[in-house]
mmCIF file of C-alpha atoms and ligand atoms in Angstrom:
data_model
loop_
_atom_site.group_PDB
_atom_site.id
_atom_site.type_symbol
_atom_site.label_atom_id
_atom_site.label_comp_id
_atom_site.label_asym_id
_atom_site.label_seq_id
_atom_site.Cartn_x
_atom_site.Cartn_y
_atom_site.Cartn_z
ATOM 1 C CA MET F 1167 0.000 0.000 0.000
ATOM 2 C CA SER F 1168 1.428 3.387 -0.893
ATOM 3 C CA ASP F 1169 2.143 6.054 1.699
ATOM 4 C CA LEU F 1170 -0.539 8.593 2.510
ATOM 5 C CA LEU F 1171 -0.922 11.734 4.630
ATOM 6 C CA VAL F 1172 -4.379 12.666 5.927
ATOM 7 C CA SER F 1173 -5.002 15.972 7.659
ATOM 8 C CA ALA F 1174 -8.082 17.550 9.167
ATOM 9 C CA ALA F 1175 -9.241 20.306 11.483
ATOM 10 C CA ALA F 1176 -11.548 20.010 14.488
ATOM 11 C CA PRO F 1177 -12.430 23.710 14.882
ATOM 12 C CA GLU F 1178 -14.798 23.223 17.838
ATOM 13 C CA ASP F 1179 -12.018 21.592 19.815
ATOM 14 C CA GLY F 1180 -9.418 24.036 18.516
ATOM 15 C CA ILE F 1181 -7.098 21.425 17.044
ATOM 16 C CA THR F 1182 -5.639 20.414 13.693
ATOM 17 C CA ILE F 1183 -4.518 16.829 13.186
ATOM 18 C CA ALA F 1184 -2.436 15.033 10.582
ATOM 19 C CA ALA F 1185 -1.511 11.358 10.330
ATOM 20 C CA VAL F 1186 0.767 9.638 7.881
ATOM 21 C CA ILE F 1187 1.918 6.186 6.842
ATOM 22 C CA THR F 1188 5.573 6.270 5.726
ATOM 23 C CA THR F 1189 6.409 2.555 5.510
ATOM 24 C CA GLU F 1190 7.417 2.722 1.822
ATOM 25 C CA LEU F 1191 9.341 5.979 2.288
ATOM 26 C CA VAL F 1192 11.390 4.574 5.176
ATOM 27 C CA ARG F 1193 11.970 1.312 3.251
ATOM 28 C CA GLU F 1194 13.383 3.327 0.348
ATOM 29 C CA ILE F 1195 15.624 5.374 2.667
ATOM 30 C CA GLN F 1196 16.832 2.197 4.417
ATOM 31 C CA ALA F 1197 17.654 0.516 1.097
ATOM 32 C CA ARG F 1198 19.452 3.543 -0.380
ATOM 33 C CA HIS F 1199 21.612 4.083 2.729
ATOM 34 C CA ASP F 1200 21.893 0.449 3.828
ATOM 35 C CA SER F 1201 21.066 1.828 7.278
ATOM 36 C CA TRP F 1202 21.121 -0.451 10.311
ATOM 37 C CA PRO F 1203 18.020 -0.727 12.550
ATOM 38 C CA THR F 1204 18.699 2.027 15.126
ATOM 39 C CA ALA F 1205 19.826 4.401 12.356
ATOM 40 C CA THR F 1206 16.758 3.466 10.282
ATOM 41 C CA ALA F 1207 14.540 4.284 13.279
ATOM 42 C CA ALA F 1208 16.190 7.686 13.736
ATOM 43 C CA ILE F 1209 16.181 8.727 10.057
ATOM 44 C CA GLY F 1210 12.697 7.258 9.564
ATOM 45 C CA ARG F 1211 11.259 9.161 12.546
ATOM 46 C CA LEU F 1212 12.816 12.425 11.379
ATOM 47 C CA ALA F 1213 11.607 11.924 7.770
ATOM 48 C CA THR F 1214 8.105 11.098 9.062
ATOM 49 C CA GLY F 1215 8.222 14.266 11.188
ATOM 50 C CA ALA F 1216 9.256 16.320 8.144
ATOM 51 C CA VAL F 1217 6.245 14.982 6.210
ATOM 52 C CA LEU F 1218 3.895 15.842 9.098
ATOM 53 C CA PHE F 1219 5.382 19.354 9.350
ATOM 54 C CA ALA F 1220 4.846 19.670 5.585
ATOM 55 C CA ALA F 1221 1.094 18.934 5.832
ATOM 56 C CA GLY F 1222 0.100 22.534 5.124
ATOM 57 C CA LEU F 1223 2.851 23.499 2.665
ATOM 58 C CA GLU F 1224 2.166 25.410 -0.527
ATOM 59 C CA PRO F 1225 3.945 24.613 -3.809
ATOM 60 C CA GLY F 1226 7.508 25.943 -3.736
ATOM 61 C CA GLU F 1227 7.804 25.652 0.059
ATOM 62 C CA ARG F 1228 9.996 23.141 1.860
ATOM 63 C CA ILE F 1229 10.548 21.956 5.423
ATOM 64 C CA ALA F 1230 14.024 20.783 6.404
ATOM 65 C CA LEU F 1231 14.768 19.209 9.793
ATOM 66 C CA ARG F 1232 18.348 18.751 10.926
ATOM 67 C CA ILE F 1233 19.574 17.222 14.147
ATOM 68 C CA VAL F 1234 23.168 17.729 15.152
ATOM 69 C CA GLY F 1235 24.012 15.505 18.108
ATOM 70 C CA ASP F 1236 27.155 14.076 19.646
ATOM 71 C CA GLY F 1237 25.999 10.445 19.305
ATOM 72 C CA PRO F 1238 27.349 7.836 16.838
ATOM 73 C CA LEU F 1239 24.876 8.790 14.049
ATOM 74 C CA GLY F 1240 26.428 12.218 13.510
ATOM 75 C CA PRO F 1241 24.100 14.762 11.896
ATOM 76 C CA VAL F 1242 20.697 13.455 10.772
ATOM 77 C CA GLY F 1243 18.622 15.350 8.220
ATOM 78 C CA ALA F 1244 15.266 15.042 6.510
ATOM 79 C CA ASP F 1245 13.129 17.295 4.385
ATOM 80 C CA ALA F 1246 9.751 17.352 2.669
ATOM 81 C CA TRP F 1247 8.209 19.468 -0.063
ATOM 82 C CA MET F 1248 5.391 19.415 -2.606
ATOM 83 C CA LEU F 1249 6.129 17.657 -5.893
ATOM 84 C CA ASP F 1250 4.777 18.828 -9.266
ATOM 85 C CA ASP F 1251 1.919 16.320 -9.128
ATOM 86 C CA GLY F 1252 0.748 17.557 -5.705
ATOM 87 C CA ALA F 1253 2.206 14.610 -3.743
ATOM 88 C CA LEU F 1254 4.676 15.225 -0.913
ATOM 89 C CA GLY F 1255 8.262 14.224 -1.590
ATOM 90 C CA ALA F 1256 10.598 13.424 1.303
ATOM 91 C CA ARG F 1257 14.121 12.192 1.910
ATOM 92 C CA GLY F 1258 16.509 11.636 4.817
ATOM 93 C CA TYR F 1259 20.041 10.661 5.795
ATOM 94 C CA ALA F 1260 22.393 10.170 8.705
ATOM 95 C CA ARG F 1261 26.121 10.863 8.460
ATOM 96 C CA ASN F 1262 26.766 7.343 9.834
ATOM 97 C CA PRO F 1263 23.924 5.007 8.806
ATOM 98 C CA HIS F 1264 25.717 1.923 10.166
ATOM 99 C CA VAL F 1265 24.587 2.350 13.753
ATOM 100 C CA ASP F 1266 22.722 -0.304 15.699
ATOM 101 C CA LEU F 1267 22.496 -0.117 19.494
ATOM 102 C CA PRO F 1268 20.954 -2.565 21.979
ATOM 103 C CA LEU F 1269 17.249 -1.899 22.667
ATOM 104 C CA ASP F 1270 16.615 0.494 25.570
ATOM 105 C CA ALA F 1271 15.059 -0.368 28.965
ATOM 106 C CA ARG F 1272 11.534 -0.210 27.463
ATOM 107 C CA GLY F 1273 12.497 -2.602 24.647
ATOM 108 C CA LYS F 1274 12.537 0.197 22.074
ATOM 109 C CA PHE F 1275 15.155 1.512 19.691
ATOM 110 C CA ASP F 1276 17.722 3.592 21.554
ATOM 111 C CA VAL F 1277 17.344 6.532 19.180
ATOM 112 C CA ALA F 1278 18.279 8.965 21.962
ATOM 113 C CA GLY F 1279 21.562 7.112 22.473
ATOM 114 C CA ALA F 1280 22.292 7.089 18.735
ATOM 115 C CA VAL F 1281 21.506 10.813 18.384
ATOM 116 C CA GLY F 1282 23.187 12.033 21.586
ATOM 117 C CA ALA F 1283 22.882 15.559 22.980
ATOM 118 C CA GLY F 1284 22.676 18.508 20.620
ATOM 119 C CA SER F 1285 20.217 20.663 18.750
ATOM 120 C CA LEU F 1286 17.299 20.515 16.339
ATOM 121 C CA GLN F 1287 17.113 23.007 13.506
ATOM 122 C CA VAL F 1288 13.913 23.571 11.553
ATOM 123 C CA THR F 1289 14.075 25.507 8.285
ATOM 124 C CA LYS F 1290 11.045 26.555 6.302
ATOM 125 C CA SER F 1291 11.908 27.793 2.816
ATOM 126 C CA TYR F 1292 9.475 29.703 0.654
ATOM 127 C CA ALA F 1293 9.167 30.111 -3.093
ATOM 128 C CA ASP F 1294 10.531 33.656 -2.621
ATOM 129 C CA GLY F 1295 12.368 35.440 0.141
ATOM 130 C CA GLN F 1296 14.384 34.459 3.171
ATOM 131 C CA PRO F 1297 13.837 31.070 4.831
ATOM 132 C CA TYR F 1298 12.594 30.932 8.421
ATOM 133 C CA VAL F 1299 15.042 29.112 10.710
ATOM 134 C CA GLY F 1300 14.300 27.984 14.269
ATOM 135 C CA ILE F 1301 16.700 26.115 16.508
ATOM 136 C CA VAL F 1302 16.177 24.481 19.912
ATOM 137 C CA PRO F 1303 18.313 22.240 22.131
ATOM 138 C CA LEU F 1304 17.319 18.569 21.857
ATOM 139 C CA HIS F 1305 14.840 17.649 24.582
ATOM 140 C CA SER F 1306 15.245 13.855 24.693
ATOM 141 C CA GLY F 1307 16.775 12.862 21.350
ATOM 142 C CA GLU F 1308 13.801 10.561 20.725
ATOM 143 C CA ILE F 1309 12.748 12.966 17.933
ATOM 144 C CA ALA F 1310 8.931 13.038 18.434
ATOM 145 C CA GLU F 1311 9.322 14.860 21.776
ATOM 146 C CA ASP F 1312 11.972 17.093 20.254
ATOM 147 C CA LEU F 1313 9.635 18.156 17.459
ATOM 148 C CA ALA F 1314 6.795 18.782 19.945
ATOM 149 C CA THR F 1315 9.149 20.826 22.134
ATOM 150 C CA TYR F 1316 10.245 22.835 19.106
ATOM 151 C CA LEU F 1317 6.644 23.645 18.141
ATOM 152 C CA GLY F 1318 5.767 24.623 21.712
ATOM 153 C CA LYS F 1319 8.825 26.744 22.395
ATOM 154 C CA SER F 1320 9.723 28.197 19.046
ATOM 155 C CA GLU F 1321 6.321 28.605 17.408
ATOM 156 C CA GLN F 1322 4.133 28.745 20.566
ATOM 157 C CA ILE F 1323 1.938 25.926 19.219
ATOM 158 C CA PRO F 1324 1.303 23.320 21.943
ATOM 159 C CA SER F 1325 1.483 19.996 20.107
ATOM 160 C CA VAL F 1326 1.328 16.256 20.466
ATOM 161 C CA VAL F 1327 3.670 14.323 18.147
ATOM 162 C CA ALA F 1328 4.076 10.543 17.898
ATOM 163 C CA LEU F 1329 6.445 8.907 15.412
ATOM 164 C CA GLY F 1330 7.220 5.252 14.940
ATOM 165 C CA VAL F 1331 9.438 2.976 12.895
ATOM 166 C CA LEU F 1332 9.252 -0.786 13.306
ATOM 167 C CA ALA F 1333 12.331 -2.347 11.743
ATOM 168 C CA ASN F 1334 14.592 -5.345 12.118
ATOM 169 C CA PRO F 1335 17.768 -6.438 10.306
ATOM 170 C CA ALA F 1336 15.557 -7.886 7.533
ATOM 171 C CA GLY F 1337 13.866 -4.555 6.800
ATOM 172 C CA VAL F 1338 11.196 -2.016 7.669
ATOM 173 C CA ILE F 1339 7.874 -3.471 8.805
ATOM 174 C CA ALA F 1340 5.876 -0.316 9.509
ATOM 175 C CA ALA F 1341 6.417 3.407 9.857
ATOM 176 C CA GLY F 1342 4.205 6.423 10.412
ATOM 177 C CA GLY F 1343 3.217 9.196 12.739
ATOM 178 C CA ILE F 1344 0.613 11.624 13.989
ATOM 179 C CA ILE F 1345 0.634 15.265 14.986
ATOM 180 C CA ALA F 1346 -2.009 17.378 16.679
ATOM 181 C CA GLN F 1347 -1.593 21.099 17.075
ATOM 182 C CA ILE F 1348 -3.602 23.325 19.385
ATOM 183 C CA LEU F 1349 -4.963 26.446 17.697
ATOM 184 C CA PRO F 1350 -4.664 29.795 19.470
ATOM 185 C CA GLY F 1351 -7.552 30.322 21.878
ATOM 186 C CA ALA F 1352 -8.381 26.620 22.353
ATOM 187 C CA ASP F 1353 -9.622 25.912 25.856
ATOM 188 C CA GLU F 1354 -7.652 23.946 28.424
ATOM 189 C CA ARG F 1355 -10.164 21.095 28.486
ATOM 190 C CA SER F 1356 -9.748 20.242 24.823
ATOM 191 C CA ILE F 1357 -5.968 20.233 25.284
ATOM 192 C CA ALA F 1358 -6.327 17.889 28.261
ATOM 193 C CA ARG F 1359 -8.691 15.588 26.324
ATOM 194 C CA LEU F 1360 -6.283 15.466 23.388
ATOM 195 C CA GLU F 1361 -3.397 14.537 25.664
ATOM 196 C CA GLU F 1362 -5.528 11.835 27.313
ATOM 197 C CA ARG F 1363 -6.397 10.296 23.936
ATOM 198 C CA ALA F 1364 -2.758 10.435 22.814
ATOM 199 C CA LEU F 1365 -1.663 8.612 25.981
ATOM 200 C CA ALA F 1366 -4.413 5.996 25.614
ATOM 201 C CA MET F 1367 -3.509 5.170 21.988
ATOM 202 C CA PRO F 1368 -1.389 2.107 21.242
ATOM 203 C CA PRO F 1369 1.982 2.897 19.594
ATOM 204 C CA VAL F 1370 1.431 4.015 15.974
ATOM 205 C CA THR F 1371 3.605 1.187 14.631
ATOM 206 C CA THR F 1372 1.432 -1.383 16.455
ATOM 207 C CA MET F 1373 -1.659 0.072 14.776
ATOM 208 C CA ILE F 1374 0.016 0.220 11.342
ATOM 209 C CA ALA F 1375 1.401 -3.331 11.633
ATOM 210 C CA GLN F 1376 -2.179 -4.443 12.413
ATOM 211 C CA GLY F 1377 -3.397 -2.842 9.190
ATOM 212 C CA ALA F 1378 -4.396 0.690 10.225
ATOM 213 C CA GLY F 1379 -4.080 3.361 7.545
ATOM 214 C CA ALA F 1380 -3.496 7.087 7.986
ATOM 215 C CA ARG F 1381 -7.244 7.691 8.342
ATOM 216 C CA GLU F 1382 -7.533 5.200 11.219
ATOM 217 C CA LEU F 1383 -4.603 6.836 13.022
ATOM 218 C CA LEU F 1384 -6.197 10.241 12.568
ATOM 219 C CA LEU F 1385 -9.587 9.078 13.855
ATOM 220 C CA ALA F 1386 -7.997 7.390 16.878
ATOM 221 C CA LEU F 1387 -6.372 10.663 17.917
ATOM 222 C CA ALA F 1388 -9.398 12.784 16.997
ATOM 223 C CA GLY F 1389 -11.708 10.709 19.227
ATOM 224 C CA ASP F 1390 -15.181 12.278 19.210
ATOM 225 C CA SER F 1391 -13.966 15.615 17.838
ATOM 226 C CA ALA F 1392 -16.012 16.789 14.862
ATOM 227 C CA LEU F 1393 -13.571 16.810 11.934
ATOM 228 C CA ARG F 1394 -13.834 19.172 9.012
ATOM 229 C CA SER F 1395 -12.102 19.561 5.658
ATOM 230 C CA GLN F 1396 -10.104 16.356 5.560
ATOM 231 C CA ARG F 1397 -7.336 16.318 2.990
ATOM 232 C CA GLU F 1398 -5.364 13.376 1.569
ATOM 233 C CA VAL F 1399 -1.941 13.663 -0.037
ATOM 234 C CA ALA F 1400 0.254 10.873 -1.407
ATOM 235 C CA VAL F 1401 3.797 10.676 0.009
ATOM 236 C CA ARG F 1402 6.848 9.237 -1.707
ATOM 237 C CA PHE F 1403 10.636 9.282 -1.670
ATOM 238 C CA ALA F 1404 12.192 12.006 -3.819
ATOM 239 C CA CYS F 1405 15.453 13.922 -4.062
ATOM 240 C CA LEU F 1406 16.462 17.398 -5.193
ATOM 241 C CA CYS F 1407 20.089 16.759 -6.046
ATOM 242 C CA THR F 1408 21.723 17.954 -9.241
ATOM 243 C CA ARG F 1409 25.274 17.790 -10.510
ATOM 244 C CA THR F 1410 25.661 21.497 -9.699
ATOM 245 C CA LYS F 1411 24.670 20.938 -6.043
ATOM 246 C CA VAL F 1412 27.131 18.056 -5.698
ATOM 247 C CA GLU F 1413 29.793 20.305 -7.249
ATOM 248 C CA ALA F 1414 29.008 22.988 -4.678
ATOM 249 C CA ALA F 1415 29.535 20.443 -1.882
ATOM 250 C CA MET F 1416 32.891 19.462 -3.413
ATOM 251 C CA ILE F 1417 33.965 23.097 -3.586
ATOM 252 C CA GLY F 1418 33.581 23.123 0.195
ATOM 253 C CA LEU F 1419 36.631 20.829 0.394
ATOM 254 C CA GLY F 1420 38.883 23.732 -0.607
ATOM 255 C CA PRO F 1421 41.383 24.099 -3.465
ATOM 256 C CA SER F 1422 44.311 22.110 -2.029
ATOM 257 C CA GLU F 1423 42.149 19.090 -1.203
ATOM 258 C CA LEU F 1424 40.640 19.240 -4.717
ATOM 259 C CA ARG F 1425 44.079 19.419 -6.360
ATOM 260 C CA ALA F 1426 45.197 16.418 -4.300
ATOM 261 C CA MET F 1427 42.108 14.478 -5.451
ATOM 262 C CA ALA F 1428 42.742 15.375 -9.100
ATOM 263 C CA ALA F 1429 46.387 14.278 -8.818
ATOM 264 C CA GLU F 1430 45.452 11.015 -7.118
ATOM 265 C CA ARG F 1431 43.045 9.574 -9.666
ATOM 266 C CA GLU F 1432 41.499 9.938 -13.133
ATOM 267 C CA ASP F 1433 37.913 9.975 -11.953
ATOM 268 C CA THR F 1434 36.329 10.824 -8.628
ATOM 269 C CA GLU F 1435 32.864 9.749 -7.629
ATOM 270 C CA ALA F 1436 30.812 11.937 -5.332
ATOM 271 C CA SER F 1437 27.420 10.805 -4.155
ATOM 272 C CA CYS F 1438 24.362 12.736 -2.986
ATOM 273 C CA GLU F 1439 24.101 12.401 0.789
ATOM 274 C CA TYR F 1440 20.300 12.018 0.553
ATOM 275 C CA CYS F 1441 19.694 9.544 -2.308
ATOM 276 C CA ARG F 1442 23.228 8.136 -2.797
ATOM 277 C CA LYS F 1443 23.096 8.859 -6.534
ATOM 278 C CA ARG F 1444 26.665 8.916 -7.853
ATOM 279 C CA TYR F 1445 28.116 11.737 -9.871
ATOM 280 C CA GLU F 1446 31.443 11.286 -11.657
ATOM 281 C CA PHE F 1447 34.033 14.009 -12.037
ATOM 282 C CA SER F 1448 37.166 13.701 -14.171
ATOM 283 C CA SER F 1449 40.476 14.977 -12.793
ATOM 284 C CA THR F 1450 40.277 17.812 -15.376
ATOM 285 C CA GLU F 1451 36.874 18.872 -14.030
ATOM 286 C CA ILE F 1452 38.170 18.805 -10.460
ATOM 287 C CA GLU F 1453 41.212 20.893 -11.439
ATOM 288 C CA ALA F 1454 38.780 23.367 -13.001
ATOM 289 C CA LEU F 1455 36.789 23.567 -9.734
ATOM 290 C CA ALA F 1456 40.003 24.280 -7.812
ATOM 291 C CA THR F 1457 41.003 26.986 -10.308
ATOM 292 C CA ARG F 1458 37.526 28.554 -10.057
ATOM 293 C CA LEU F 1459 37.864 28.592 -6.251
ATOM 294 C CA GLU F 1460 41.325 30.164 -6.319
ATOM 295 C CA ALA F 1461 40.095 32.817 -8.756
ATOM 296 C CA GLY F 1462 37.433 33.622 -6.132
HETATM 297 ZN ZN1 ZN P 1393 20.037 13.022 -4.317
#
C-alpha cells in the first residue's frame, strides 16, 4: 500500500490533526543508505516528522529538519516538499547510517543514544524570500518529543507528536506518525482531552502493523472531535540533487584538497548524501573547480 498523509481540522475543539503512513518511504531510505536498525529508526522518525510538518505546505515551500548531536549517528537530516503532481516528496540521511544499538530499557530503539545531545534546527523555505530558521536544544533525542518541544517553544503551538518505525535487520515493517496542534484560543479542556487520547492510543507502529491506515490513526487521535475539511496527499521518496549541487559540496573541500584528489586519480565519484546517486568528475573537471575557487 502506498504512503498517505491525511489531515483535518476540528475547529470546535481548537485542534488540527495530521496522520501519515511512511512505511514505503522509510523502506526506500533504508535501502538507499543500507542503514542499520537504530539508524533506520532515527532517520525514519525524522523523515516522518518532516512529512507531518509539511502537511500545510504550498507549492515551492519546503521543510528541512536537521539534528546535530554528539551520538554515533552524527548529523541526521530530513526534508519534505510538494512535488509537481501535488504529492509530498521526502528524503533523509544520517552521516553514519551503520549504527545499531541494543534496545533500551523499554524494549525500544535507543534513538536517543544514537543521536546524543545537541540541537534541532527547523528551516522553512518559501518560493521567494528568506527562509525561516528555528533552533532548539534537543529535549530527549527521541525525535517526536523534540519536534513537539520545538513547536511549543519556538512557534508557541502546543502539540502532540508521535512517530514510529518498526524495523529489524531484515527490513522495515511499519512506519508512520501523527501530529495534533492546538490552535490559538483553544480551551484547556480540549488540550487535556487530546493529551488523554494520545496517551491511551497504542503505539502508531502497532496500529500500522495491524493494518491501520493514515485515516484510522487520525480518527484514533481525533476521538469524538467533529472533523472538518479532511485532505489526503500521497507521500513518496524524492530527491532534489543535481550535478551542480554536488559540485558545490565538493567546492567546500577547498582548493588544495581538490588538487590532491585530481592528482590522485582519473575519476572521482561523489554521491548525494540524501539519495546516494553517484556523480562522476574527471580529474580535469576537479582541477577546473580548484582553479575557479582560487580565482574567487
Ligand atoms: Zn540526491
